[in-house]
PDB file of C-alpha atoms in Angstrom:
ATOM      1  CA  MET A  13      -0.015   0.006   0.000  1.00 67.00           C
ATOM      2  CA  MET A  14       1.404   3.487  -0.988  1.00 81.00           C
ATOM      3  CA  ASP A  15       2.115   6.099   1.619  1.00 92.00           C
ATOM      4  CA  PRO A  16      -0.043   9.221   1.386  1.00 97.00           C
ATOM      5  CA  LEU A  17       1.350  11.900  -0.909  1.00 98.00           C
ATOM      6  CA  VAL A  18       3.435  14.402   0.991  1.00 98.00           C
ATOM      7  CA  ILE A  19       3.213  17.753  -0.830  1.00 98.00           C
ATOM      8  CA  THR A  20       5.850  20.269   0.210  1.00 98.00           C
ATOM      9  CA  VAL A  21       5.602  23.858  -0.970  1.00 98.00           C
ATOM     10  CA  ALA A  22       8.808  25.819  -1.790  1.00 98.00           C
ATOM     11  CA  PRO A  23       7.219  29.490  -1.898  1.00 98.00           C
ATOM     12  CA  ASN A  24      10.379  31.612  -2.573  1.00 97.00           C
ATOM     13  CA  GLY A  25      13.835  30.073  -2.984  1.00 94.00           C
ATOM     14  CA  ALA A  26      17.161  31.818  -2.962  1.00 93.00           C
ATOM     15  CA  ARG A  27      17.008  33.743  -6.181  1.00 93.00           C
ATOM     16  CA  ARG A  28      13.621  35.222  -7.268  1.00 93.00           C
ATOM     17  CA  GLY A  29      12.239  38.404  -6.051  1.00 94.00           C
ATOM     18  CA  LYS A  30       9.169  40.592  -6.443  1.00 95.00           C
ATOM     19  CA  ALA A  31      10.182  41.523 -10.011  1.00 95.00           C
ATOM     20  CA  ASP A  32       9.775  37.962 -10.983  1.00 95.00           C
ATOM     21  CA  HIS A  33       6.325  37.737  -9.379  1.00 96.00           C
ATOM     22  CA  PRO A  34       4.734  40.234  -6.863  1.00 97.00           C
ATOM     23  CA  ALA A  35       3.275  37.355  -4.856  1.00 97.00           C
ATOM     24  CA  ILE A  36       6.578  35.659  -3.958  1.00 97.00           C
ATOM     25  CA  PRO A  37       6.752  35.886  -0.177  1.00 97.00           C
ATOM     26  CA  LEU A  38       9.981  37.274   1.147  1.00 97.00           C
ATOM     27  CA  THR A  39       9.155  38.839   4.625  1.00 97.00           C
ATOM     28  CA  PRO A  40       8.254  36.655   7.694  1.00 97.00           C
ATOM     29  CA  ALA A  41       4.762  38.027   7.618  1.00 98.00           C
ATOM     30  CA  GLU A  42       4.360  37.254   3.873  1.00 98.00           C
ATOM     31  CA  ILE A  43       5.884  33.804   4.350  1.00 98.00           C
ATOM     32  CA  GLY A  44       3.477  32.988   7.253  1.00 98.00           C
ATOM     33  CA  ILE A  45       0.348  34.032   5.352  1.00 98.00           C
ATOM     34  CA  GLU A  46       1.473  32.018   2.251  1.00 98.00           C
ATOM     35  CA  ALA A  47       2.236  28.927   4.473  1.00 98.00           C
ATOM     36  CA  ALA A  48      -1.343  28.996   5.833  1.00 98.00           C
ATOM     37  CA  ARG A  49      -2.806  29.320   2.383  1.00 98.00           C
ATOM     38  CA  CYS A  50      -0.690  26.372   1.115  1.00 98.00           C
ATOM     39  CA  GLN A  51      -1.461  24.184   4.044  1.00 98.00           C
ATOM     40  CA  GLU A  52      -5.093  24.716   3.266  1.00 98.00           C
ATOM     41  CA  ALA A  53      -4.570  23.764  -0.238  1.00 98.00           C
ATOM     42  CA  GLY A  54      -2.913  20.462   0.594  1.00 98.00           C
ATOM     43  CA  ALA A  55       0.658  21.158   1.604  1.00 98.00           C
ATOM     44  CA  SER A  56       1.972  19.299   4.755  1.00 98.00           C
ATOM     45  CA  MET A  57       5.418  20.836   4.658  1.00 98.00           C
ATOM     46  CA  ILE A  58       6.957  24.174   3.829  1.00 98.00           C
ATOM     47  CA  HIS A  59      10.490  24.401   2.347  1.00 98.00           C
ATOM     48  CA  LEU A  60      11.829  27.751   3.876  1.00 98.00           C
ATOM     49  CA  HIS A  61      14.241  30.247   2.482  1.00 98.00           C
ATOM     50  CA  VAL A  62      15.003  33.548   4.292  1.00 98.00           C
ATOM     51  CA  ARG A  63      16.489  36.749   3.062  1.00 96.00           C
ATOM     52  CA  ASP A  64      18.595  39.387   4.691  1.00 95.00           C
ATOM     53  CA  ALA A  65      17.881  43.128   4.783  1.00 92.00           C
ATOM     54  CA  GLU A  66      19.281  43.554   1.219  1.00 92.00           C
ATOM     55  CA  GLY A  67      17.208  40.621  -0.126  1.00 91.00           C
ATOM     56  CA  ARG A  68      20.024  38.267  -0.250  1.00 94.00           C
ATOM     57  CA  HIS A  69      19.790  34.570   0.606  1.00 96.00           C
ATOM     58  CA  SER A  70      20.758  33.923   4.188  1.00 97.00           C
ATOM     59  CA  LEU A  71      21.188  31.038   6.610  1.00 98.00           C
ATOM     60  CA  ASP A  72      21.040  33.298   9.715  1.00 98.00           C
ATOM     61  CA  PRO A  73      19.325  31.415  12.446  1.00 98.00           C
ATOM     62  CA  ASP A  74      17.665  34.607  13.775  1.00 98.00           C
ATOM     63  CA  LEU A  75      16.012  35.238  10.468  1.00 98.00           C
ATOM     64  CA  TYR A  76      14.852  31.704  10.386  1.00 98.00           C
ATOM     65  CA  ARG A  77      13.413  31.950  13.758  1.00 98.00           C
ATOM     66  CA  ALA A  78      11.497  35.048  12.709  1.00 98.00           C
ATOM     67  CA  ALA A  79      10.110  33.243   9.722  1.00 98.00           C
ATOM     68  CA  ILE A  80       9.253  30.077  11.565  1.00 98.00           C
ATOM     69  CA  ALA A  81       7.384  32.175  14.205  1.00 98.00           C
ATOM     70  CA  ALA A  82       5.399  33.840  11.527  1.00 98.00           C
ATOM     71  CA  VAL A  83       4.388  30.376  10.019  1.00 98.00           C
ATOM     72  CA  ARG A  84       3.412  29.045  13.394  1.00 98.00           C
ATOM     73  CA  LYS A  85       1.328  32.225  13.999  1.00 98.00           C
ATOM     74  CA  GLU A  86      -0.530  31.908  10.634  1.00 98.00           C
ATOM     75  CA  ALA A  87      -0.486  28.152   9.972  1.00 98.00           C
ATOM     76  CA  GLY A  88      -0.394  26.780  13.467  1.00 96.00           C
ATOM     77  CA  SER A  89       2.094  24.252  14.972  1.00 96.00           C
ATOM     78  CA  ASN A  90       1.323  21.244  12.777  1.00 97.00           C
ATOM     79  CA  LEU A  91       2.872  22.222   9.400  1.00 98.00           C
ATOM     80  CA  ILE A  92       6.375  20.779   8.956  1.00 98.00           C
ATOM     81  CA  VAL A  93       8.901  23.564   8.535  1.00 98.00           C
ATOM     82  CA  GLN A  94      11.955  22.337   6.500  1.00 98.00           C
ATOM     83  CA  VAL A  95      14.623  24.868   6.385  1.00 98.00           C
ATOM     84  CA  THR A  96      17.212  24.953   3.525  1.00 98.00           C
ATOM     85  CA  THR A  97      21.068  24.857   3.873  1.00 98.00           C
ATOM     86  CA  GLU A  98      21.530  25.777   0.187  1.00 96.00           C
ATOM     87  CA  ALA A  99      24.925  27.202  -0.385  1.00 94.00           C
ATOM     88  CA  VAL A 100      24.146  29.307  -3.570  1.00 91.00           C
ATOM     89  CA  GLY A 101      27.948  29.579  -3.997  1.00 91.00           C
ATOM     90  CA  ILE A 102      28.216  31.551  -0.713  1.00 93.00           C
ATOM     91  CA  PHE A 103      28.153  29.268   2.273  1.00 96.00           C
ATOM     92  CA  THR A 104      30.792  26.648   3.119  1.00 97.00           C
ATOM     93  CA  PRO A 105      29.948  23.129   4.675  1.00 97.00           C
ATOM     94  CA  ASP A 106      31.173  24.473   8.011  1.00 97.00           C
ATOM     95  CA  GLN A 107      28.814  27.473   7.806  1.00 97.00           C
ATOM     96  CA  GLN A 108      25.871  25.183   6.848  1.00 98.00           C
ATOM     97  CA  ILE A 109      26.515  22.987   9.723  1.00 98.00           C
ATOM     98  CA  ALA A 110      26.941  25.756  12.160  1.00 98.00           C
ATOM     99  CA  ALA A 111      23.594  27.306  11.026  1.00 98.00           C
ATOM    100  CA  MET A 112      21.762  24.083  11.580  1.00 98.00           C
ATOM    101  CA  GLN A 113      23.433  23.379  15.030  1.00 98.00           C
ATOM    102  CA  ALA A 114      22.342  26.831  16.148  1.00 98.00           C
ATOM    103  CA  LEU A 115      18.835  26.689  14.809  1.00 98.00           C
ATOM    104  CA  GLN A 116      17.936  22.993  15.660  1.00 97.00           C
ATOM    105  CA  PRO A 117      15.076  22.780  13.104  1.00 98.00           C
ATOM    106  CA  GLU A 118      12.563  19.986  12.844  1.00 98.00           C
ATOM    107  CA  ALA A 119      13.616  19.375   9.307  1.00 98.00           C
ATOM    108  CA  PHE A 120      16.264  20.563   6.820  1.00 98.00           C
ATOM    109  CA  SER A 121      17.313  19.885   3.316  1.00 98.00           C
ATOM    110  CA  VAL A 122      20.973  19.739   2.297  1.00 98.00           C
ATOM    111  CA  ALA A 123      22.659  18.947  -1.081  1.00 97.00           C
ATOM    112  CA  VAL A 124      25.019  16.011  -0.917  1.00 97.00           C
ATOM    113  CA  ARG A 125      27.447  17.683  -3.218  1.00 96.00           C
ATOM    114  CA  GLU A 126      27.428  20.802  -1.094  1.00 97.00           C
ATOM    115  CA  LEU A 127      27.886  19.331   2.407  1.00 98.00           C
ATOM    116  CA  ILE A 128      30.203  16.502   1.398  1.00 97.00           C
ATOM    117  CA  PRO A 129      31.997  17.731  -1.666  1.00 95.00           C
ATOM    118  CA  ASP A 130      34.930  15.373  -1.424  1.00 95.00           C
ATOM    119  CA  ALA A 131      36.450  12.646   0.720  1.00 96.00           C
ATOM    120  CA  ALA A 132      38.113  15.133   3.155  1.00 96.00           C
ATOM    121  CA  SER A 133      34.798  16.477   4.255  1.00 97.00           C
ATOM    122  CA  GLU A 134      33.224  13.195   5.103  1.00 98.00           C
ATOM    123  CA  THR A 135      34.351  12.891   8.771  1.00 97.00           C
ATOM    124  CA  GLU A 136      32.943  16.155   9.770  1.00 98.00           C
ATOM    125  CA  ALA A 137      29.607  15.610   7.750  1.00 98.00           C
ATOM    126  CA  ALA A 138      29.258  12.181   9.245  1.00 98.00           C
ATOM    127  CA  GLN A 139      29.458  13.454  12.752  1.00 98.00           C
ATOM    128  CA  PHE A 140      27.041  16.305  12.166  1.00 98.00           C
ATOM    129  CA  LEU A 141      24.462  14.082  10.322  1.00 98.00           C
ATOM    130  CA  LYS A 142      24.738  11.472  13.268  1.00 98.00           C
ATOM    131  CA  GLU A 143      23.957  14.212  15.722  1.00 98.00           C
ATOM    132  CA  GLN A 144      20.792  15.242  13.540  1.00 98.00           C
ATOM    133  CA  ALA A 145      19.701  11.638  13.313  1.00 97.00           C
ATOM    134  CA  GLU A 146      20.015  11.230  17.139  1.00 96.00           C
ATOM    135  CA  ARG A 147      17.964  14.467  17.585  1.00 97.00           C
ATOM    136  CA  GLY A 148      15.246  13.067  15.376  1.00 97.00           C
ATOM    137  CA  VAL A 149      15.683  15.554  12.475  1.00 98.00           C
ATOM    138  CA  PHE A 150      14.136  14.925   9.088  1.00 98.00           C
ATOM    139  CA  VAL A 151      17.054  15.359   6.775  1.00 98.00           C
ATOM    140  CA  GLN A 152      16.308  15.468   3.067  1.00 98.00           C
ATOM    141  CA  HIS A 153      19.315  14.932   0.883  1.00 98.00           C
ATOM    142  CA  ILE A 154      19.167  16.836  -2.389  1.00 98.00           C
ATOM    143  CA  LEU A 155      20.326  14.962  -5.524  1.00 97.00           C
ATOM    144  CA  TYR A 156      20.822  16.628  -8.837  1.00 95.00           C
ATOM    145  CA  ASP A 157      21.445  13.684 -11.176  1.00 95.00           C
ATOM    146  CA  GLU A 158      22.012   9.874 -11.005  1.00 95.00           C
ATOM    147  CA  ASN A 159      25.613  10.194 -10.177  1.00 96.00           C
ATOM    148  CA  ASP A 160      24.531  12.024  -7.068  1.00 97.00           C
ATOM    149  CA  VAL A 161      22.225   9.117  -6.285  1.00 97.00           C
ATOM    150  CA  ARG A 162      25.021   6.547  -6.609  1.00 97.00           C
ATOM    151  CA  ARG A 163      27.214   8.690  -4.414  1.00 97.00           C
ATOM    152  CA  PHE A 164      24.388   9.038  -1.886  1.00 98.00           C
ATOM    153  CA  ILE A 165      24.009   5.292  -1.712  1.00 98.00           C
ATOM    154  CA  ASP A 166      27.664   4.825  -1.257  1.00 97.00           C
ATOM    155  CA  LEU A 167      27.723   7.254   1.620  1.00 98.00           C
ATOM    156  CA  LEU A 168      24.721   5.414   3.123  1.00 97.00           C
ATOM    157  CA  ASP A 169      26.553   2.070   2.764  1.00 97.00           C
ATOM    158  CA  ARG A 170      29.641   3.468   4.527  1.00 97.00           C
ATOM    159  CA  GLU A 171      27.519   5.022   7.205  1.00 97.00           C
ATOM    160  CA  VAL A 172      28.633   8.607   6.495  1.00 98.00           C
ATOM    161  CA  ILE A 173      25.040   9.382   5.982  1.00 98.00           C
ATOM    162  CA  PRO A 174      22.621   7.817   8.545  1.00 97.00           C
ATOM    163  CA  ARG A 175      19.530   6.130   7.100  1.00 96.00           C
ATOM    164  CA  THR A 176      17.420   7.236  10.074  1.00 96.00           C
ATOM    165  CA  ARG A 177      14.839   9.751   8.961  1.00 97.00           C
ATOM    166  CA  ALA A 178      16.815  10.323   5.825  1.00 97.00           C
ATOM    167  CA  SER A 179      14.994  10.922   2.396  1.00 98.00           C
ATOM    168  CA  GLY A 180      16.072  12.062  -1.006  1.00 98.00           C
ATOM    169  CA  LEU A 181      15.030  14.759  -3.324  1.00 98.00           C
ATOM    170  CA  PHE A 182      15.518  14.525  -7.089  1.00 98.00           C
ATOM    171  CA  VAL A 183      15.930  17.852  -8.795  1.00 96.00           C
ATOM    172  CA  LEU A 184      14.578  17.765 -12.363  1.00 94.00           C
ATOM    173  CA  GLY A 185      16.370  20.551 -14.365  1.00 78.00           C
ATOM    174  CA  ARG A 186      18.529  23.599 -13.293  1.00 63.00           C
ATOM    175  CA  TYR A 187      18.142  27.417 -13.155  1.00 54.00           C
ATOM    176  CA  THR A 188      18.669  27.945 -16.843  1.00 54.00           C
ATOM    177  CA  LYS A 189      16.707  30.270 -19.175  1.00 61.00           C
ATOM    178  CA  GLY A 190      13.687  28.468 -20.631  1.00 59.00           C
ATOM    179  CA  GLN A 191      14.233  25.280 -18.637  1.00 65.00           C
ATOM    180  CA  GLN A 192      11.221  22.917 -18.955  1.00 81.00           C
ATOM    181  CA  SER A 193      11.609  19.795 -17.060  1.00 87.00           C
ATOM    182  CA  SER A 194       9.832  16.491 -18.200  1.00 89.00           C
ATOM    183  CA  PRO A 195       8.595  13.426 -16.474  1.00 91.00           C
ATOM    184  CA  ASN A 196      11.080  11.548 -18.433  1.00 93.00           C
ATOM    185  CA  ASP A 197      13.785  13.326 -16.412  1.00 93.00           C
ATOM    186  CA  LEU A 198      12.845  11.189 -13.427  1.00 95.00           C
ATOM    187  CA  LEU A 199      13.685   7.818 -14.926  1.00 95.00           C
ATOM    188  CA  PRO A 200      17.634   8.021 -14.499  1.00 95.00           C
ATOM    189  CA  PHE A 201      17.138   8.839 -10.746  1.00 96.00           C
ATOM    190  CA  LEU A 202      14.674   5.928 -10.311  1.00 96.00           C
ATOM    191  CA  ASN A 203      17.050   3.545 -12.280  1.00 96.00           C
ATOM    192  CA  ALA A 204      19.884   4.419  -9.892  1.00 97.00           C
ATOM    193  CA  TRP A 205      17.756   4.662  -6.697  1.00 97.00           C
ATOM    194  CA  ALA A 206      17.088   1.054  -5.402  1.00 88.00           C
ATOM    195  CA  LEU A 207      16.526   2.156  -1.816  1.00 94.00           C
ATOM    196  CA  ASP A 208      13.746   1.594   0.675  1.00 93.00           C
ATOM    197  CA  LEU A 209      13.736   5.377   1.665  1.00 96.00           C
ATOM    198  CA  PRO A 210      11.211   8.043   0.843  1.00 97.00           C
ATOM    199  CA  TRP A 211      11.993  10.101  -2.207  1.00 98.00           C
ATOM    200  CA  SER A 212      10.452  13.369  -3.557  1.00 98.00           C
ATOM    201  CA  LEU A 213      11.041  15.444  -6.662  1.00 97.00           C
ATOM    202  CA  CYS A 214      11.004  19.072  -7.701  1.00 96.00           C
ATOM    203  CA  ALA A 215      10.932  20.269 -11.246  1.00 95.00           C
ATOM    204  CA  PHE A 216      11.420  23.445 -13.300  1.00 92.00           C
ATOM    205  CA  GLY A 217       8.896  24.952 -15.554  1.00 90.00           C
ATOM    206  CA  CYS A 218       5.193  24.684 -16.326  1.00 89.00           C
ATOM    207  CA  ARG A 219       5.384  20.869 -16.473  1.00 93.00           C
ATOM    208  CA  GLU A 220       6.046  20.912 -12.767  1.00 96.00           C
ATOM    209  CA  ALA A 221       2.588  19.415 -12.132  1.00 96.00           C
ATOM    210  CA  ALA A 222       2.957  16.679 -14.701  1.00 96.00           C
ATOM    211  CA  CYS A 223       6.222  15.656 -13.095  1.00 96.00           C
ATOM    212  CA  ALA A 224       4.732  15.721  -9.680  1.00 97.00           C
ATOM    213  CA  ILE A 225       1.866  13.491 -10.674  1.00 97.00           C
ATOM    214  CA  THR A 226       4.161  11.052 -12.270  1.00 97.00           C
ATOM    215  CA  ALA A 227       6.120  10.851  -9.065  1.00 97.00           C
ATOM    216  CA  ALA A 228       3.088  10.486  -7.018  1.00 97.00           C
ATOM    217  CA  CYS A 229       1.757   7.525  -9.201  1.00 96.00           C
ATOM    218  CA  LEU A 230       5.135   5.870  -8.724  1.00 96.00           C
ATOM    219  CA  GLY A 231       5.238   6.120  -4.965  1.00 95.00           C
ATOM    220  CA  GLY A 232       7.155   9.281  -4.650  1.00 97.00           C
ATOM    221  CA  HIS A 233       6.331  12.674  -2.926  1.00 98.00           C
ATOM    222  CA  VAL A 234       6.539  16.166  -4.320  1.00 98.00           C
ATOM    223  CA  ARG A 235       7.758  19.701  -3.919  1.00 98.00           C
ATOM    224  CA  VAL A 236       6.085  22.511  -5.851  1.00 98.00           C
ATOM    225  CA  GLY A 237       6.160  26.237  -5.688  1.00 98.00           C
ATOM    226  CA  PHE A 238       7.589  29.506  -6.901  1.00 97.00           C
ATOM    227  CA  GLU A 239      11.215  28.480  -6.110  1.00 96.00           C
ATOM    228  CA  ASN A 240      11.249  26.446  -9.371  1.00 94.00           C
ATOM    229  CA  ASN A 241       8.120  27.354 -11.218  1.00 95.00           C
ATOM    230  CA  LEU A 242       5.725  30.385 -11.662  1.00 96.00           C
ATOM    231  CA  HIS A 243       3.241  28.766 -14.049  1.00 95.00           C
ATOM    232  CA  LEU A 244       0.220  26.634 -14.067  1.00 95.00           C
ATOM    233  CA  PRO A 245       0.123  23.562 -16.391  1.00 92.00           C
ATOM    234  CA  ASP A 246      -1.541  25.639 -19.228  1.00 92.00           C
ATOM    235  CA  GLY A 247       1.365  28.066 -19.262  1.00 91.00           C
ATOM    236  CA  SER A 248      -0.342  31.018 -17.526  1.00 96.00           C
ATOM    237  CA  VAL A 249       1.171  32.581 -14.504  1.00 97.00           C
ATOM    238  CA  ALA A 250      -0.083  31.175 -11.207  1.00 98.00           C
ATOM    239  CA  PRO A 251      -1.659  33.770  -8.827  1.00 98.00           C
ATOM    240  CA  ASP A 252       0.214  32.277  -5.889  1.00 98.00           C
ATOM    241  CA  ASN A 253       1.848  29.194  -4.544  1.00 98.00           C
ATOM    242  CA  ALA A 254      -1.459  27.826  -3.073  1.00 98.00           C
ATOM    243  CA  ALA A 255      -2.706  27.466  -6.699  1.00 98.00           C
ATOM    244  CA  LEU A 256       0.227  25.277  -7.496  1.00 98.00           C
ATOM    245  CA  VAL A 257      -0.252  23.186  -4.393  1.00 98.00           C
ATOM    246  CA  ARG A 258      -3.969  22.800  -5.103  1.00 98.00           C
ATOM    247  CA  GLY A 259      -3.645  21.845  -8.573  1.00 97.00           C
ATOM    248  CA  VAL A 260      -1.413  18.865  -7.686  1.00 98.00           C
ATOM    249  CA  ALA A 261      -3.499  17.854  -4.756  1.00 98.00           C
ATOM    250  CA  ASP A 262      -6.790  17.925  -6.754  1.00 98.00           C
ATOM    251  CA  VAL A 263      -5.286  15.784  -9.576  1.00 97.00           C
ATOM    252  CA  ALA A 264      -3.717  13.374  -7.011  1.00 97.00           C
ATOM    253  CA  LYS A 265      -7.143  13.023  -5.247  1.00 97.00           C
ATOM    254  CA  SER A 266      -8.911  12.521  -8.659  1.00 97.00           C
ATOM    255  CA  LEU A 267      -6.541   9.549  -9.264  1.00 96.00           C
ATOM    256  CA  GLY A 268      -7.547   7.967  -5.928  1.00 96.00           C
ATOM    257  CA  LEU A 269      -4.402   8.965  -4.037  1.00 97.00           C
ATOM    258  CA  THR A 270      -4.411  10.241  -0.638  1.00 97.00           C
ATOM    259  CA  VAL A 271      -2.792  13.641   0.251  1.00 98.00           C
ATOM    260  CA  ALA A 272      -0.823  13.479   3.459  1.00 98.00           C
ATOM    261  CA  THR A 273      -1.595  15.644   6.528  1.00 98.00           C
ATOM    262  CA  SER A 274       1.353  16.988   8.338  1.00 98.00           C
ATOM    263  CA  GLU A 275       1.201  14.161  11.024  1.00 97.00           C
ATOM    264  CA  GLU A 276       1.024  11.572   8.180  1.00 97.00           C
ATOM    265  CA  ALA A 277       4.000  13.373   6.481  1.00 98.00           C
ATOM    266  CA  ARG A 278       5.904  12.985   9.807  1.00 97.00           C
ATOM    267  CA  HIS A 279       5.164   9.192   9.826  1.00 96.00           C
ATOM    268  CA  VAL A 280       6.307   8.893   6.211  1.00 96.00           C
ATOM    269  CA  PHE A 281       9.762  10.409   7.098  1.00 96.00           C
ATOM    270  CA  ALA A 282      10.096   8.981  10.548  1.00 93.00           C
ATOM    271  CA  HIS A 283      11.563   5.669   9.378  1.00 75.00           C
ATOM    272  CA  GLU A 284      14.465   4.166  11.264  1.00 68.00           C
ATOM    273  CA  GLY A 285      16.436   3.204   8.228  1.00 62.00           C
TER     274      GLY A 285
END
């Protein structure tokens, strides 16, 4: 029996601003309101980015705390808040680790190739990830291609990455002009996966929903939102993130799939490896 579909919303990301879409939430208050709307539409988790006073991507724990407080105020205590450790070419592995150790979030995402770029970084990453597993943190490992998947499996096998509460996120596409991801882009990831761990995908462009529904039908989970896509499946600009969440949730339900609540999502990700 398939797990209920976990829909995560990524409402802003590290790069886009109001010039890209006026409804991209950037302030804590905006993020909180958008989180509540997306929860109502079917999201059980929010993938959270924060910006500094100049609008730049930040991992500042205090900025995260302000945004999380706004999410809790507007959406309540149940929605899972997953913060990002994305480097964006700015933050080192040590800085990513320090930010998460200071913040102690319920969930975070981290790119394997950023946190563990080489063999020399494995020892420190292993200790950090072991601490997070012992704390019961949901750690989602971002994978950009099938080679990342194979390296992830190797790191699991060598216990550099703990299996407890670990999951994968397959990224279909990149931040390139005109990028339009396709459901076919999922196949190399699945061919390399061969793991009994939860996996999700995110996709660039207006075929985001088609990629998401493909993943859902194959037993995966999904992340949608303005971080990677601003458009509805018909190519028109989405009014907000909630419209993207609702579109996927409605199609999933029409196919007989169950959309996870936040508590059900915690159960999906709370495996012991």
